[in-house]
Structure formats: structure tokens, C-alpha cells
């Protein structure tokens, strides 16, 4: 077995494996990255003892030779994994609790003020009542988003969805037309692709991303949607040409109650991440300050569709 085959097998394991030379990590499998909350390949080249104490790992076999290097395979102990997950869960719960309290307190303060005013003068103007209704709707939306995130994903019957037709249909819906009014939407479809999933959930995903792009854009600024096949996946990129996100803030995007919008909660983007993940995909965000943001949704294609794309690619290459 060569080293690449070994790494491939370790990546399939649910245990957290590290291949190292006693000091530097040469390889860490997917489970190790997930357990430590790091993106794939982040741990490679890092100093082992800066991340994990010796008490938390155990040797997973005899040392072996790779070229002139003597390497070791180590695995994280189960108590460390459990403690790390508990700590991570507590941090998320703490952020969510603080965020909910902050987001609900603002509209409640407004409503409380109007109730106090009514108790003093016995009446409210139509504009004051409208503002109370707006704040109540805001509270309702926050609670709905929070409940959606807190619930276990419901069991669903997946259906085959042709993404080109889906995106074209999405842009024709009245709700989306109202959202994009005044902003030219350029849809570019390079490949047809079929995914398995829920139309309702994917609508929520792309509507939220489109709403973010519109909110970030200047008046009458266009938004581009580009769909193409990439290996076994279909990619849909939504690009705006707004103010962008500063580099120091980009890594906060997708965290609970972090938003670049004045009255945003960040929950909408968290829901997008969740929908993508439950469909076996992911979201990648790139942004340049004062130039715009590109959000890339990556979803796995159906097996049948992959072969069709490969055949088409072969025809284009050799035809």
C-alpha cells in the first residue's frame, strides 16, 4: 500500500488520525479537521504539540519509514473528542442565546415605549401602530429562523431537480421579481445538471443568497448567476458588485447573529449553509472590499447526470 492509499483509507475513518514525524503534522484526516473545527488541509504542516497535548493522543501503530523520514500514526483519544464537542456546543449555545436576547430586545424596547405612551395619552397614531407591527413581524421572523435552525432536519423525499430549469423558474416567481426589481439579473448556464433534493429548501437557499446580493448592491447594480459543472458537482455562483466584505470580517460570515446588514441577524446565511450541507454540498464565499462578493454553492450531481456531463465534455474535447 502506498502513502496515498493510506491517506485515502484514513479519510474514511470516523476516528481522528494524524500522520507526523514527531513534531510536524504531515497529514490529518477529515474527522480530525472536523473535530478541531478546521477547514480541510488546514492542519497539514502545523506543529502537533501546539494543537494537541501528548495526553490527548495515542499511538495507532508502529512507526514506519517514508523516504528518509520516520513517521508515526496517532489518533485522538475519545474523551478529548467528547470534551471538544461539548465545549463547541456550549460556545454555539452561548452565542445563540446572547444573539437572540440582543435581537429581541431592540424591537421589544420600541413596542414597550409605545405601550407606555398609550397608557399616558390614551391613543397612538397610525404610523406608530404600523411601526409596532413592523417590530412584531421582525420578532416573529427571528423566532421562525431560530426554530428552523434548532429543529432536526425533517425527513424528506428527494426529487430530481434540473438546475437550469429550477433557476429560470426561480427568477420568474413574483416574490423574486419584487426582490430584484431595479437590479438586472444575468443568468448564465454553461451545463445542464440534475441534483437530488427539495425544491422548497433549495428555493429558500437561493432566495436568501439572492436577497443578500441585492442588499449588498448599489441601486440598479446587476447581479450575475453562473451555473456550471465541476467534476461530480454542479456549481452555482451568485456575484454582486457591491461594497464587498473586508478580509478581517469574512471569517465571521455564517456565524450566529453576525451580519453585515444594519438589521440583519445572520440566521438567513446559517440556514443557507444548513440546506447546502443537508444536500451533501457546501458554500464558499469570496469577497473583495469595495469590489463585490461571490457566493459559490456546490451540490453533488446525480450519478446519471455525471456520466452525461462527462460524455458531453468528451464530445467537446475530441469532436
mmCIF file of C-alpha atoms in Angstrom:
data_model
loop_
_atom_site.group_PDB
_atom_site.id
_atom_site.type_symbol
_atom_site.label_atom_id
_atom_site.label_comp_id
_atom_site.label_asym_id
_atom_site.label_seq_id
_atom_site.Cartn_x
_atom_site.Cartn_y
_atom_site.Cartn_z
ATOM 1 C CA UNK A 1 0.000 0.000 0.000
ATOM 2 C CA UNK A 2 1.437 3.399 -0.968
ATOM 3 C CA UNK A 3 1.079 6.551 1.139
ATOM 4 C CA UNK A 4 -1.781 7.997 -0.942
ATOM 5 C CA UNK A 5 -3.831 4.819 -0.458
ATOM 6 C CA UNK A 6 -3.145 5.003 3.287
ATOM 7 C CA UNK A 7 -4.308 8.629 3.438
ATOM 8 C CA UNK A 8 -7.415 7.708 1.445
ATOM 9 C CA UNK A 9 -8.317 4.924 3.886
ATOM 10 C CA UNK A 10 -7.735 7.142 6.928
ATOM 11 C CA UNK A 11 -10.019 9.787 5.420
ATOM 12 C CA UNK A 12 -12.862 7.252 5.522
ATOM 13 C CA UNK A 13 -12.420 6.642 9.255
ATOM 14 C CA UNK A 14 -14.542 8.352 11.917
ATOM 15 C CA UNK A 15 -11.539 8.317 14.271
ATOM 16 C CA UNK A 16 -9.204 11.330 14.240
ATOM 17 C CA UNK A 17 -5.865 10.298 12.707
ATOM 18 C CA UNK A 18 -2.616 12.241 12.405
ATOM 19 C CA UNK A 19 0.480 11.224 10.445
ATOM 20 C CA UNK A 20 3.501 13.119 11.776
ATOM 21 C CA UNK A 21 7.261 12.972 12.239
ATOM 22 C CA UNK A 22 7.032 13.538 15.982
ATOM 23 C CA UNK A 23 6.767 17.300 15.620
ATOM 24 C CA UNK A 24 5.046 18.349 12.387
ATOM 25 C CA UNK A 25 1.726 17.058 11.040
ATOM 26 C CA UNK A 26 2.123 15.717 7.510
ATOM 27 C CA UNK A 27 -1.474 14.530 7.215
ATOM 28 C CA UNK A 28 -4.661 14.756 9.270
ATOM 29 C CA UNK A 29 -7.814 13.022 8.111
ATOM 30 C CA UNK A 30 -11.208 14.620 7.566
ATOM 31 C CA UNK A 31 -12.504 13.547 11.005
ATOM 32 C CA UNK A 32 -9.552 15.271 12.720
ATOM 33 C CA UNK A 33 -10.213 18.531 10.864
ATOM 34 C CA UNK A 34 -13.922 18.372 11.720
ATOM 35 C CA UNK A 35 -13.251 17.576 15.389
ATOM 36 C CA UNK A 36 -10.889 20.546 15.754
ATOM 37 C CA UNK A 37 -13.174 22.798 13.714
ATOM 38 C CA UNK A 38 -10.620 23.451 10.975
ATOM 39 C CA UNK A 39 -11.052 23.532 7.177
ATOM 40 C CA UNK A 40 -9.678 20.574 5.218
ATOM 41 C CA UNK A 41 -5.852 20.638 4.831
ATOM 42 C CA UNK A 42 -5.502 23.379 7.480
ATOM 43 C CA UNK A 43 -3.635 21.083 9.910
ATOM 44 C CA UNK A 44 -1.057 19.929 7.377
ATOM 45 C CA UNK A 45 2.346 21.418 8.215
ATOM 46 C CA UNK A 46 1.255 22.604 11.675
ATOM 47 C CA UNK A 47 3.156 21.761 14.870
ATOM 48 C CA UNK A 48 1.384 18.867 16.601
ATOM 49 C CA UNK A 49 2.020 19.991 20.195
ATOM 50 C CA UNK A 50 0.667 23.488 19.512
ATOM 51 C CA UNK A 51 -2.728 21.944 18.767
ATOM 52 C CA UNK A 52 -2.963 18.859 20.983
ATOM 53 C CA UNK A 53 -1.269 17.802 24.212
ATOM 54 C CA UNK A 54 0.522 14.451 24.404
ATOM 55 C CA UNK A 55 -2.074 13.208 26.919
ATOM 56 C CA UNK A 56 -4.837 13.513 24.318
ATOM 57 C CA UNK A 57 -3.319 11.287 21.616
ATOM 58 C CA UNK A 58 -2.267 7.666 21.498
ATOM 59 C CA UNK A 59 -0.004 5.840 19.070
ATOM 60 C CA UNK A 60 -2.019 3.964 16.453
ATOM 61 C CA UNK A 61 0.686 1.547 15.335
ATOM 62 C CA UNK A 62 4.399 1.039 14.814
ATOM 63 C CA UNK A 63 6.499 3.837 13.266
ATOM 64 C CA UNK A 64 7.072 3.479 9.534
ATOM 65 C CA UNK A 65 9.561 4.826 7.036
ATOM 66 C CA UNK A 66 8.707 7.191 4.167
ATOM 67 C CA UNK A 67 11.831 8.009 2.199
ATOM 68 C CA UNK A 68 14.307 9.217 4.804
ATOM 69 C CA UNK A 69 11.597 10.210 7.285
ATOM 70 C CA UNK A 70 10.459 8.132 10.232
ATOM 71 C CA UNK A 71 6.725 8.715 10.624
ATOM 72 C CA UNK A 72 4.134 7.981 13.287
ATOM 73 C CA UNK A 73 0.382 7.472 13.193
ATOM 74 C CA UNK A 74 -1.545 8.847 16.163
ATOM 75 C CA UNK A 75 -5.227 9.010 16.997
ATOM 76 C CA UNK A 76 -7.161 11.347 19.299
ATOM 77 C CA UNK A 77 -8.447 9.789 22.496
ATOM 78 C CA UNK A 78 -12.239 9.544 22.777
ATOM 79 C CA UNK A 79 -12.521 11.741 25.930
ATOM 80 C CA UNK A 80 -10.809 14.609 24.074
ATOM 81 C CA UNK A 81 -13.259 14.325 21.171
ATOM 82 C CA UNK A 82 -16.230 14.319 23.535
ATOM 83 C CA UNK A 83 -14.914 17.243 25.609
ATOM 84 C CA UNK A 84 -14.143 19.254 22.466
ATOM 85 C CA UNK A 85 -17.636 18.668 21.085
ATOM 86 C CA UNK A 86 -19.215 19.676 24.418
ATOM 87 C CA UNK A 87 -17.126 22.857 24.509
ATOM 88 C CA UNK A 88 -18.053 23.669 20.908
ATOM 89 C CA UNK A 89 -21.758 23.056 21.617
ATOM 90 C CA UNK A 90 -21.628 25.314 24.691
ATOM 91 C CA UNK A 91 -19.936 28.097 22.698
ATOM 92 C CA UNK A 92 -22.598 27.904 19.976
ATOM 93 C CA UNK A 93 -25.405 27.870 22.570
ATOM 94 C CA UNK A 94 -23.855 30.867 24.323
ATOM 95 C CA UNK A 95 -23.574 32.868 21.079
ATOM 96 C CA UNK A 96 -27.122 31.976 20.063
ATOM 97 C CA UNK A 97 -28.550 32.923 23.471
ATOM 98 C CA UNK A 98 -26.722 36.248 23.524
ATOM 99 C CA UNK A 99 -27.738 36.941 19.925
ATOM 100 C CA UNK A 100 -31.414 36.135 20.481
ATOM 101 C CA UNK A 101 -31.513 38.332 23.590
ATOM 102 C CA UNK A 102 -29.906 41.244 21.725
ATOM 103 C CA UNK A 103 -32.041 40.934 18.591
ATOM 104 C CA UNK A 104 -35.322 40.648 20.512
ATOM 105 C CA UNK A 105 -34.520 43.404 22.996
ATOM 106 C CA UNK A 106 -34.412 46.162 20.350
ATOM 107 C CA UNK A 107 -37.927 45.693 18.885
ATOM 108 C CA UNK A 108 -39.354 44.925 22.338
ATOM 109 C CA UNK A 109 -37.971 48.244 23.611
ATOM 110 C CA UNK A 110 -39.773 50.060 20.775
ATOM 111 C CA UNK A 111 -43.072 48.273 21.473
ATOM 112 C CA UNK A 112 -42.735 48.852 25.216
ATOM 113 C CA UNK A 113 -42.214 52.563 24.584
ATOM 114 C CA UNK A 114 -45.404 52.842 22.533
ATOM 115 C CA UNK A 115 -47.400 50.934 25.165
ATOM 116 C CA UNK A 116 -46.107 53.359 27.788
ATOM 117 C CA UNK A 117 -47.077 56.274 25.545
ATOM 118 C CA UNK A 118 -50.573 54.829 25.061
ATOM 119 C CA UNK A 119 -51.012 54.445 28.828
ATOM 120 C CA UNK A 120 -50.195 58.144 29.236
ATOM 121 C CA UNK A 121 -52.180 59.765 26.400
ATOM 122 C CA UNK A 122 -54.724 57.047 25.543
ATOM 123 C CA UNK A 123 -54.067 56.940 21.787
ATOM 124 C CA UNK A 124 -51.469 56.133 19.131
ATOM 125 C CA UNK A 125 -51.082 57.436 15.591
ATOM 126 C CA UNK A 126 -51.432 55.160 12.555
ATOM 127 C CA UNK A 127 -47.684 55.443 11.869
ATOM 128 C CA UNK A 128 -46.869 54.388 15.440
ATOM 129 C CA UNK A 129 -49.153 51.335 15.139
ATOM 130 C CA UNK A 130 -47.532 50.468 11.792
ATOM 131 C CA UNK A 131 -44.100 50.641 13.408
ATOM 132 C CA UNK A 132 -45.253 48.333 16.209
ATOM 133 C CA UNK A 133 -46.496 45.828 13.611
ATOM 134 C CA UNK A 134 -43.154 46.001 11.779
ATOM 135 C CA UNK A 135 -41.275 45.293 15.007
ATOM 136 C CA UNK A 136 -43.632 42.411 15.878
ATOM 137 C CA UNK A 137 -43.060 40.938 12.411
ATOM 138 C CA UNK A 138 -39.317 41.259 12.962
ATOM 139 C CA UNK A 139 -39.615 39.333 16.245
ATOM 140 C CA UNK A 140 -41.687 36.652 14.505
ATOM 141 C CA UNK A 141 -39.098 36.282 11.711
ATOM 142 C CA UNK A 142 -36.243 35.949 14.217
ATOM 143 C CA UNK A 143 -38.131 33.263 16.152
ATOM 144 C CA UNK A 144 -39.042 31.383 12.948
ATOM 145 C CA UNK A 145 -35.415 31.396 11.766
ATOM 146 C CA UNK A 146 -34.188 30.318 15.192
ATOM 147 C CA UNK A 147 -36.696 27.437 15.358
ATOM 148 C CA UNK A 148 -35.741 26.342 11.830
ATOM 149 C CA UNK A 149 -32.092 26.142 12.879
ATOM 150 C CA UNK A 150 -32.838 24.421 16.193
ATOM 151 C CA UNK A 151 -35.041 21.684 14.727
ATOM 152 C CA UNK A 152 -33.709 18.446 13.340
ATOM 153 C CA UNK A 153 -33.923 18.499 9.525
ATOM 154 C CA UNK A 154 -37.267 16.883 8.629
ATOM 155 C CA UNK A 155 -37.274 13.655 6.657
ATOM 156 C CA UNK A 156 -37.954 14.471 3.039
ATOM 157 C CA UNK A 157 -38.484 12.666 -0.213
ATOM 158 C CA UNK A 158 -35.802 13.826 -2.609
ATOM 159 C CA UNK A 159 -36.742 14.516 -6.193
ATOM 160 C CA UNK A 160 -34.638 15.007 -9.299
ATOM 161 C CA UNK A 161 -34.248 18.718 -9.950
ATOM 162 C CA UNK A 162 -32.907 20.068 -13.231
ATOM 163 C CA UNK A 163 -30.968 23.069 -12.012
ATOM 164 C CA UNK A 164 -31.187 25.147 -15.206
ATOM 165 C CA UNK A 165 -34.995 24.976 -15.255
ATOM 166 C CA UNK A 166 -35.086 25.459 -11.472
ATOM 167 C CA UNK A 167 -33.056 28.691 -11.601
ATOM 168 C CA UNK A 168 -35.071 30.028 -14.547
ATOM 169 C CA UNK A 169 -38.306 29.281 -12.669
ATOM 170 C CA UNK A 170 -36.912 30.883 -9.503
ATOM 171 C CA UNK A 171 -36.309 34.197 -11.267
ATOM 172 C CA UNK A 172 -39.878 34.226 -12.644
ATOM 173 C CA UNK A 173 -41.560 33.952 -9.233
ATOM 174 C CA UNK A 174 -43.346 37.131 -8.106
ATOM 175 C CA UNK A 175 -41.544 37.155 -4.756
ATOM 176 C CA UNK A 176 -38.172 37.108 -6.530
ATOM 177 C CA UNK A 177 -39.281 39.675 -9.140
ATOM 178 C CA UNK A 178 -40.218 42.075 -6.336
ATOM 179 C CA UNK A 179 -36.882 41.437 -4.635
ATOM 180 C CA UNK A 180 -34.804 42.029 -7.774
ATOM 181 C CA UNK A 181 -36.805 44.999 -9.096
ATOM 182 C CA UNK A 182 -34.324 47.607 -10.343
ATOM 183 C CA UNK A 183 -31.415 45.149 -10.441
ATOM 184 C CA UNK A 184 -30.663 43.390 -13.763
ATOM 185 C CA UNK A 185 -30.117 39.664 -13.163
ATOM 186 C CA UNK A 186 -27.814 37.944 -15.656
ATOM 187 C CA UNK A 187 -28.244 34.146 -15.664
ATOM 188 C CA UNK A 188 -25.519 32.180 -17.433
ATOM 189 C CA UNK A 189 -25.926 28.389 -17.740
ATOM 190 C CA UNK A 190 -22.881 26.519 -19.051
ATOM 191 C CA UNK A 191 -24.038 22.951 -18.358
ATOM 192 C CA UNK A 192 -27.313 21.237 -17.570
ATOM 193 C CA UNK A 193 -27.155 19.422 -14.250
ATOM 194 C CA UNK A 194 -29.535 17.405 -12.096
ATOM 195 C CA UNK A 195 -29.416 17.174 -8.300
ATOM 196 C CA UNK A 196 -31.462 15.232 -5.763
ATOM 197 C CA UNK A 197 -33.153 17.384 -3.183
ATOM 198 C CA UNK A 198 -36.045 19.509 -2.001
ATOM 199 C CA UNK A 199 -37.326 22.311 -4.242
ATOM 200 C CA UNK A 200 -38.674 24.163 -1.210
ATOM 201 C CA UNK A 201 -35.346 24.084 0.631
ATOM 202 C CA UNK A 202 -33.295 24.976 -2.446
ATOM 203 C CA UNK A 203 -35.660 27.891 -3.135
ATOM 204 C CA UNK A 204 -35.012 29.117 0.426
ATOM 205 C CA UNK A 205 -31.255 28.733 -0.105
ATOM 206 C CA UNK A 206 -31.041 30.659 -3.379
ATOM 207 C CA UNK A 207 -33.654 33.258 -2.393
ATOM 208 C CA UNK A 208 -31.677 34.143 0.749
ATOM 209 C CA UNK A 209 -28.407 34.359 -1.198
ATOM 210 C CA UNK A 210 -30.042 36.488 -3.889
ATOM 211 C CA UNK A 211 -31.526 38.753 -1.210
ATOM 212 C CA UNK A 212 -28.062 39.193 0.334
ATOM 213 C CA UNK A 213 -26.597 40.047 -3.080
ATOM 214 C CA UNK A 214 -29.325 42.637 -3.754
ATOM 215 C CA UNK A 215 -28.917 44.181 -0.288
ATOM 216 C CA UNK A 216 -25.163 44.499 -0.853
ATOM 217 C CA UNK A 217 -25.579 46.089 -4.298
ATOM 218 C CA UNK A 218 -25.835 49.718 -5.254
ATOM 219 C CA UNK A 219 -29.077 50.909 -6.853
ATOM 220 C CA UNK A 220 -29.539 49.443 -10.379
ATOM 221 C CA UNK A 221 -26.347 47.391 -9.977
ATOM 222 C CA UNK A 222 -26.517 43.967 -11.706
ATOM 223 C CA UNK A 223 -26.255 40.558 -10.066
ATOM 224 C CA UNK A 224 -24.764 37.642 -12.013
ATOM 225 C CA UNK A 225 -25.767 33.987 -11.583
ATOM 226 C CA UNK A 226 -23.423 31.490 -13.209
ATOM 227 C CA UNK A 227 -24.076 27.723 -13.282
ATOM 228 C CA UNK A 228 -21.569 25.113 -14.435
ATOM 229 C CA UNK A 229 -20.401 21.544 -13.818
ATOM 230 C CA UNK A 230 -17.183 20.924 -11.906
ATOM 231 C CA UNK A 231 -16.172 17.283 -11.599
ATOM 232 C CA UNK A 232 -19.004 15.399 -9.880
ATOM 233 C CA UNK A 233 -20.657 18.623 -8.712
ATOM 234 C CA UNK A 234 -22.780 21.441 -10.042
ATOM 235 C CA UNK A 235 -21.722 24.934 -9.004
ATOM 236 C CA UNK A 236 -23.974 27.976 -8.852
ATOM 237 C CA UNK A 237 -22.205 31.284 -8.289
ATOM 238 C CA UNK A 238 -24.088 34.428 -7.272
ATOM 239 C CA UNK A 239 -21.978 37.544 -7.756
ATOM 240 C CA UNK A 240 -22.748 41.103 -6.715
ATOM 241 C CA UNK A 241 -20.715 44.228 -7.395
ATOM 242 C CA UNK A 242 -21.381 45.977 -4.114
ATOM 243 C CA UNK A 243 -19.100 47.167 -1.349
ATOM 244 C CA UNK A 244 -17.734 43.700 -0.575
ATOM 245 C CA UNK A 245 -16.726 42.330 2.815
ATOM 246 C CA UNK A 246 -13.440 43.373 4.462
ATOM 247 C CA UNK A 247 -10.974 40.474 4.801
ATOM 248 C CA UNK A 248 -10.903 40.743 8.603
ATOM 249 C CA UNK A 249 -14.691 40.188 8.731
ATOM 250 C CA UNK A 250 -15.009 37.452 6.123
ATOM 251 C CA UNK A 251 -14.302 34.548 8.503
ATOM 252 C CA UNK A 252 -17.194 35.672 10.750
ATOM 253 C CA UNK A 253 -19.722 35.246 7.919
ATOM 254 C CA UNK A 254 -22.102 32.361 8.618
ATOM 255 C CA UNK A 255 -21.731 32.571 12.391
ATOM 256 C CA UNK A 256 -24.845 33.064 14.548
ATOM 257 C CA UNK A 257 -26.066 36.663 14.683
ATOM 258 C CA UNK A 258 -23.191 38.091 12.680
ATOM 259 C CA UNK A 259 -24.360 40.156 9.733
ATOM 260 C CA UNK A 260 -23.042 42.978 7.574
ATOM 261 C CA UNK A 261 -26.613 44.318 7.275
ATOM 262 C CA UNK A 262 -27.789 47.076 9.595
ATOM 263 C CA UNK A 263 -30.733 44.991 10.862
ATOM 264 C CA UNK A 264 -29.507 41.544 9.845
ATOM 265 C CA UNK A 265 -29.303 38.584 12.209
ATOM 266 C CA UNK A 266 -27.005 36.286 10.219
ATOM 267 C CA UNK A 267 -29.539 33.471 10.647
ATOM 268 C CA UNK A 268 -30.520 33.523 6.962
ATOM 269 C CA UNK A 269 -26.993 32.631 5.877
ATOM 270 C CA UNK A 270 -26.757 29.961 8.579
ATOM 271 C CA UNK A 271 -29.913 28.419 7.110
ATOM 272 C CA UNK A 272 -28.268 28.514 3.659
ATOM 273 C CA UNK A 273 -25.250 26.622 4.999
ATOM 274 C CA UNK A 274 -27.542 24.067 6.606
ATOM 275 C CA UNK A 275 -29.585 23.498 3.424
ATOM 276 C CA UNK A 276 -26.404 23.064 1.374
ATOM 277 C CA UNK A 277 -24.977 20.590 3.906
ATOM 278 C CA UNK A 278 -28.177 18.509 4.104
ATOM 279 C CA UNK A 279 -27.997 18.229 0.296
ATOM 280 C CA UNK A 280 -24.419 16.938 0.538
ATOM 281 C CA UNK A 281 -22.948 20.245 -0.611
ATOM 282 C CA UNK A 282 -21.217 23.322 0.724
ATOM 283 C CA UNK A 283 -20.959 27.091 0.306
ATOM 284 C CA UNK A 284 -17.766 29.016 -0.423
ATOM 285 C CA UNK A 285 -17.617 32.816 -0.138
ATOM 286 C CA UNK A 286 -15.015 35.106 -1.673
ATOM 287 C CA UNK A 287 -15.144 38.874 -1.369
ATOM 288 C CA UNK A 288 -13.034 41.894 -2.187
ATOM 289 C CA UNK A 289 -13.570 45.083 -0.245
ATOM 290 C CA UNK A 290 -15.311 47.739 -2.386
ATOM 291 C CA UNK A 291 -15.465 45.344 -5.376
ATOM 292 C CA UNK A 292 -18.159 42.802 -4.530
ATOM 293 C CA UNK A 293 -18.834 39.296 -3.283
ATOM 294 C CA UNK A 294 -19.028 35.896 -4.970
ATOM 295 C CA UNK A 295 -21.001 33.125 -3.235
ATOM 296 C CA UNK A 296 -20.438 29.651 -4.672
ATOM 297 C CA UNK A 297 -22.935 26.876 -3.912
ATOM 298 C CA UNK A 298 -21.559 23.394 -4.650
ATOM 299 C CA UNK A 299 -24.038 20.497 -4.872
ATOM 300 C CA UNK A 300 -23.438 16.868 -5.908
ATOM 301 C CA UNK A 301 -24.969 15.854 -9.224
ATOM 302 C CA UNK A 302 -26.886 12.621 -9.683
ATOM 303 C CA UNK A 303 -24.817 9.656 -10.913
ATOM 304 C CA UNK A 304 -26.671 9.577 -14.233
ATOM 305 C CA UNK A 305 -26.067 13.281 -14.761
ATOM 306 C CA UNK A 306 -22.334 12.927 -14.087
ATOM 307 C CA UNK A 307 -21.951 10.453 -16.942
ATOM 308 C CA UNK A 308 -23.916 12.761 -19.276
ATOM 309 C CA UNK A 309 -21.644 15.689 -18.429
ATOM 310 C CA UNK A 310 -18.523 13.538 -18.970
ATOM 311 C CA UNK A 311 -19.840 12.376 -22.364
ATOM 312 C CA UNK A 312 -20.630 15.951 -23.367
ATOM 313 C CA UNK A 313 -17.200 17.106 -22.204
ATOM 314 C CA UNK A 314 -15.580 14.317 -24.236
ATOM 315 C CA UNK A 315 -17.535 15.369 -27.339
ATOM 316 C CA UNK A 316 -16.465 18.981 -26.854
ATOM 317 C CA UNK A 317 -12.843 17.964 -26.364
ATOM 318 C CA UNK A 318 -12.483 15.468 -29.129
ATOM 319 C CA UNK A 319 -15.297 16.357 -31.514
#
